[in-house]
Each structure stands twice: as structure tokens, then as C-alpha cells.
């Protein structure tokens, strides 16, 4: 398997795999980590003989991948292609792709995803060159299949690996290619001119992981709301937002008719008796254990919200030790919101985002 992550966070993904799942990495580079298929040798097969399918990953491996927090895309059983020229790489990838299509009928749009570390200057041009050359080769043989290609990663978290063509350039002449990938749900989001902060992008991305976003008429309590990116995101969908922060709201959140701003301490705030918010948002720049003990625990245990988007900053703590605590059977998430998804989002920095539904009493 080849697992991608945000560049600069591969060391944490390596540790997550090793310390939380007992799975050692075989190698890693900027924005990617490679692990062996369970029971397999560490080497990735080079282009197999035409028609030979890649070896399937075990269900245990796939289950483990679905729980990874730092992973963005997991290429299942990739082959490794090497070559010096654009046309040479395209020809080898085409050989693999066309052979793998022999017993397959493609009737619907399929993801055609080409990625590589942005840190490698000039790699983007090479990727587009190979992608274009491959497109031409596929068009010549199977124009209908080529027309159904889509460049977007499917939205949301995939319950099972998605079929398509997934190509990851580890370097200019070294490429991993897979027909299946597990989609962990992270996505680059579009900005909004009225959004008062970059944080806005995080909550928008979090909705895609949860598979749900605030609806008109729903209620949101936003703890640590200023300058108001998250509040604005909910309010523009018609939700009613209570924004708690001593700081000022700005941009589209300032004086928004759907947003009530209260200058209060988020750690002292509790809903009035009998009030249950549809959503808890929490994006406090605070030590994560403090947030867990004084906000997450009471809000989830007492059922003060139905679902949540919570961002925990791990800059001052060990991220993997924190994850171990969050995933432990006795954590507030395991006890009160067992399906919680934990992710290092595309728009996250040294922080984790948790989304989930609170178990109703
Ligand atoms: C990262 S910012 C939140 C950004 C916000 N989610 C957005 O989209 O614009 C963190 C906020 O937490 C607020 N904050 C920190 N401690 C707080 C507390 N005890 N009570 C209320 N707000 C607090 C800060 O004032 C700051 O505005």
C-alpha cells in the first residue's frame, strides 16, 4: 500500500502506523509512506506481465487503513513504474491500465487521480505531461472509457476502496500506480470572500468527512468562534449560531442575522437546562487535554449536542500519544460518540479534527 498524507507529516503517519497499528513503514518520502501488503514482501512489483492483476490487500489491512488519521489516500496494491521520459512512463502506465481493464466494463465516471509532492520543483509539469500522454493512449484504444475519466477524488470517506486510476509520483522517474484507493475524506476546499478566516476551510472540509453539514433551522454552539469562519459557514446555510468568544467577529460573521455573539468564556458556558444544540463547534487554541476535560467530556456525556466538529491543537503535545488517548475504549469519543472520525485534514496544520454523532440516551 502507498499512503499519502500532508507533506511534512509523514513522520507522524509512520509513527501512527507503527505505534497504533503495529505496521512498520517500508519507506517514506514527502507526503507519502509505503507499507507492505500483509504477509507480502516489502518490494512493490514492477509492471506485471500484461493482464496480471495486482495482488489484493487483505481485509485486515483495509480495515486498518480506514482508521488512519494522518492518511489522505491509500493506494491499494500499487505497482511501481520507473522511467526517464514522459512517453516511457505513460507507455508503461497505459500497459498496466489497459491490461487491468480487460475483464471490466466501465459504464460510469471513474476517478483519474494524479498526484505527487508539490515540494519537488517542476514535478507538477512532469505529472501533467505523463497524464496527458496516458490520456491520448487510452483515448486511441478505448475512447468511451477515456471520456468517463474525472480528475476529482470522490467526496467523503469511502466505505470500501474506490475503483479508478490512481497515480502517485514519488519522484520524476518513480511512480506508483493502482486501480483502487481508499479515500479518507480530506479535500482542498474553495474559499469564500466573506469568510473572515482560513479556519472556514477546515469546517467546510470536516462536513465532507462527516457526510453532513448544518441545515437551515438547525442550532450551532461555536466555542472559540472569533473571527467567525465556522459560525459564518453554518449561518450561510441557514443555521442559527451562538458564537462564544471574547474576541470580535469579522467579515461575513459580523452582524450576521443568524449569529448571536456572546463575549463569554467557552469553558464556563453551558446550555440552559433542556437545550440540546444540533451542532457543537469547538476550535479553541488551548492545550488539548484541557479542552477534552472541560468541554468535550461534559458536552458529549451530558448530551448537550447531537453532533460535533472539534479541532484539537497538538503543537505542544505528542500527537500520537494524544491519538492513543482519543481512541482508547474509555475516551469520551469511544463512550459517547463511537463512530467519531478523526482526521488530519488537508487544511489542518498541527491539529486534528474530530467529527461525529453523539449517541442519544
Ligand atoms: C483558532 S481561533 C478560532 C477560529 C474560528 N474557528 C474561525 O473560524 O474563525 C481560536 C479562538 O478561540 C478563542 N478562545 C480561546 N480561549 C477561549 C475561551 N476560554 N473562551 C472563548 N474563546 C476562547 C480565541 O479568542 C480565538 O478567537
Coordinates of C-alpha atoms in Angstrom, one line a residue, residues 68-300:
X68 CA -5.8 6.0 9.9
X69 CA -5.9 9.7 10.9
X70 CA -2.9 11.1 9.0
X71 CA -3.7 9.2 5.8
X72 CA -5.4 11.1 2.9
X73 CA -5.4 8.5 0.1
X74 CA -4.4 4.8 0.3
X75 CA -3.4 3.3 -3.0
X76 CA -4.2 -0.4 -2.7
X77 CA -1.7 -2.8 -4.1
X78 CA 0.1 -0.4 -6.3
X79 CA 2.6 -1.4 -8.9
X80 CA 5.9 0.6 -9.3
X81 CA 6.8 2.1 -12.6
X82 CA 10.1 3.6 -13.4
X83 CA 11.2 5.5 -16.5
X84 CA 13.2 8.6 -17.6
X85 CA 10.9 10.0 -20.2
X86 CA 7.3 11.2 -20.2
X87 CA 6.4 8.9 -23.0
X88 CA 8.2 5.9 -21.5
X89 CA 6.3 6.4 -18.2
X90 CA 3.0 6.9 -20.0
X91 CA 3.5 3.8 -22.1
X92 CA 4.2 1.6 -19.0
X93 CA 1.2 3.0 -17.1
X94 CA -1.0 2.5 -20.2
X95 CA 0.2 -1.1 -20.5
X96 CA -0.8 -1.8 -16.9
X97 CA -4.1 0.2 -17.1
X98 CA -5.3 -1.3 -20.3
X99 CA -4.4 -4.9 -19.2
X100 CA -6.3 -4.4 -16.0
X101 CA -9.4 -3.3 -17.9
X102 CA -9.7 -6.4 -19.9
X103 CA -12.4 -8.1 -17.9
X104 CA -14.0 -4.9 -16.7
X105 CA -16.9 -2.9 -18.2
X106 CA -16.7 0.8 -17.3
X107 CA -20.1 2.4 -17.6
X108 CA -19.9 5.3 -15.1
X109 CA -17.5 8.1 -14.4
X110 CA -14.3 6.9 -12.7
X111 CA -11.6 8.8 -10.7
X112 CA -8.4 9.6 -12.6
X113 CA -6.2 10.9 -9.9
X114 CA -2.6 12.1 -10.5
X115 CA -0.6 13.4 -7.5
X116 CA 2.9 13.9 -6.3
X117 CA 4.8 16.1 -3.7
X118 CA 4.4 19.8 -4.5
X119 CA 7.8 20.3 -2.9
X120 CA 9.6 18.8 -5.9
X121 CA 10.1 21.8 -8.2
X122 CA 8.9 21.0 -11.7
X123 CA 7.3 17.7 -10.8
X124 CA 3.8 19.2 -11.5
X125 CA 4.8 19.7 -15.1
X126 CA 6.0 16.2 -15.5
X127 CA 2.9 14.8 -13.9
X128 CA 0.6 16.7 -16.3
X129 CA 2.8 15.6 -19.2
X130 CA 2.5 11.9 -18.3
X131 CA -1.2 12.3 -17.6
X132 CA -1.8 13.9 -21.0
X133 CA 0.3 11.3 -22.8
X134 CA -1.6 8.5 -21.0
X135 CA -4.9 10.1 -21.8
X136 CA -4.0 10.1 -25.5
X137 CA -3.0 6.4 -25.4
X138 CA -6.2 5.4 -23.6
X139 CA -8.3 7.6 -26.0
X140 CA -6.9 5.7 -29.0
X141 CA -7.8 2.3 -27.6
X142 CA -10.9 3.0 -25.5
X143 CA -12.3 6.4 -26.2
X144 CA -15.5 5.8 -24.3
X145 CA -13.6 4.9 -21.1
X146 CA -11.3 7.9 -21.6
X147 CA -14.4 10.2 -21.8
X148 CA -15.7 8.9 -18.4
X149 CA -12.5 9.9 -16.6
X150 CA -12.9 12.5 -13.8
X151 CA -10.0 14.4 -12.2
X152 CA -11.6 14.8 -8.8
X153 CA -11.2 12.5 -5.8
X154 CA -14.7 11.3 -4.8
X155 CA -16.2 13.3 -1.9
X156 CA -16.5 11.8 1.6
X157 CA -15.0 8.8 3.2
X158 CA -15.1 5.6 1.1
X159 CA -16.6 2.6 2.9
X160 CA -14.5 0.4 0.6
X161 CA -11.7 1.1 -1.9
X162 CA -12.9 3.1 -4.9
X163 CA -12.0 1.8 -8.4
X164 CA -10.3 4.1 -10.9
X165 CA -6.8 5.0 -11.8
X166 CA -4.6 6.4 -9.0
X167 CA -1.1 7.6 -9.9
X168 CA 1.4 8.9 -7.4
X169 CA 4.8 10.3 -8.4
X170 CA 7.4 9.7 -5.6
X171 CA 9.9 11.3 -7.9
X172 CA 10.4 12.3 -11.5
X173 CA 11.1 8.8 -12.7
X174 CA 9.4 6.7 -10.0
X175 CA 5.7 6.3 -10.0
X176 CA 3.2 4.1 -8.0
X177 CA 0.0 3.1 -9.9
X178 CA -3.1 1.5 -8.5
X179 CA -6.6 0.7 -9.7
X180 CA -8.1 1.0 -6.3
X181 CA -7.7 3.5 -3.5
X182 CA -9.2 4.1 -0.1
X183 CA -10.5 7.7 0.2
X184 CA -10.1 9.1 3.7
X185 CA -12.2 12.2 3.0
X186 CA -9.7 15.1 3.0
X187 CA -10.2 17.7 0.3
X188 CA -9.0 21.1 -0.7
X189 CA -12.0 23.4 -0.2
X190 CA -13.0 26.5 -2.1
X191 CA -12.7 29.8 -0.2
X192 CA -15.5 32.3 0.3
X193 CA -14.7 36.0 0.0
X194 CA -16.9 36.8 3.0
X195 CA -15.4 34.1 5.3
X196 CA -13.4 36.0 8.0
X197 CA -10.7 33.3 8.5
X198 CA -8.8 30.5 6.8
X199 CA -10.4 28.3 9.6
X200 CA -13.5 28.4 7.5
X201 CA -11.9 25.9 5.1
X202 CA -11.4 23.4 7.9
X203 CA -15.0 23.2 8.9
X204 CA -16.1 23.0 5.3
X205 CA -13.8 20.1 4.8
X206 CA -14.9 18.5 8.1
X207 CA -18.5 18.3 6.7
X208 CA -17.3 16.2 3.8
X209 CA -15.7 13.7 6.3
X210 CA -18.8 13.6 8.4
X211 CA -21.1 13.4 5.3
X212 CA -23.4 16.0 6.7
X213 CA -23.5 19.8 7.0
X214 CA -25.6 22.2 9.1
X215 CA -29.1 22.7 7.7
X216 CA -31.4 25.7 7.7
X217 CA -33.1 25.9 11.2
X218 CA -30.5 23.8 13.0
X219 CA -28.7 25.2 16.0
X220 CA -25.0 25.5 16.5
X221 CA -22.9 26.5 19.5
X222 CA -19.5 27.7 18.3
X223 CA -16.9 27.7 21.2
X224 CA -13.9 29.9 20.3
X225 CA -15.8 31.4 17.4
X226 CA -13.8 34.6 16.5
X227 CA -13.2 35.9 14.0
X228 CA -16.1 33.7 12.8
X229 CA -15.2 31.4 10.0
X230 CA -17.0 28.4 11.4
X231 CA -20.0 30.5 12.5
X232 CA -20.3 32.1 9.1
X233 CA -20.1 28.7 7.4
X234 CA -23.1 27.4 9.4
X235 CA -25.0 30.7 9.2
X236 CA -24.8 30.9 5.5
X237 CA -26.5 27.5 5.3
X238 CA -29.4 29.0 7.4
X239 CA -28.4 27.5 10.8
X240 CA -28.8 29.6 13.9
X241 CA -25.4 30.1 15.6
X242 CA -24.5 31.0 19.2
X243 CA -20.9 32.2 18.9
X244 CA -18.9 32.3 22.1
X245 CA -15.7 34.2 22.2
X246 CA -14.3 37.3 23.9
X247 CA -12.7 38.3 20.6
X248 CA -14.6 40.2 17.8
X249 CA -16.4 38.6 14.9
X250 CA -15.4 40.0 11.5
X251 CA -16.2 39.8 7.7
X252 CA -19.3 37.9 6.9
X253 CA -19.8 36.8 10.5
X254 CA -20.1 40.4 11.8
X255 CA -23.7 41.4 12.5
X256 CA -24.9 38.3 10.6
X257 CA -28.6 37.9 11.4
X258 CA -28.2 34.2 12.1
X259 CA -25.4 34.7 14.5
X260 CA -25.7 35.7 18.2
X261 CA -22.3 36.7 19.5
X262 CA -21.6 36.4 23.3
X263 CA -18.4 37.6 24.8
X264 CA -18.1 34.7 27.3
X265 CA -15.6 32.2 28.5
X266 CA -16.2 28.9 26.5
X267 CA -15.0 26.9 29.5
X268 CA -17.7 28.3 31.7
X269 CA -20.5 28.2 29.1
X270 CA -23.2 25.5 29.5
X271 CA -26.5 25.3 27.6
X272 CA -29.7 26.2 29.5
X273 CA -31.4 23.2 31.1
X274 CA -33.1 21.1 28.5
X275 CA -31.4 22.8 25.5
X276 CA -29.7 20.4 23.0
X277 CA -27.7 22.0 20.2
X278 CA -27.8 20.3 16.8
X279 CA -24.0 21.0 16.5
X280 CA -21.1 21.8 18.8
X281 CA -18.2 23.5 17.0
X282 CA -15.0 23.9 19.1
X283 CA -11.9 25.4 17.7
X284 CA -10.0 26.7 20.8
X285 CA -6.3 27.4 20.8
X286 CA -5.8 25.6 24.1
X287 CA -4.0 22.6 25.4
X288 CA -6.0 19.6 24.1
X289 CA -6.4 17.8 27.4
X290 CA -7.9 21.0 28.9
X291 CA -10.4 21.1 26.1
X292 CA -11.1 17.3 26.4
X293 CA -11.7 17.5 30.2
X294 CA -13.6 20.7 30.4
X295 CA -15.5 20.8 27.1
X296 CA -15.6 17.5 25.2
X297 CA -16.4 15.4 28.2
X298 CA -19.3 17.4 29.6
X299 CA -20.8 18.2 26.2
X300 CA -20.7 14.6 25.0

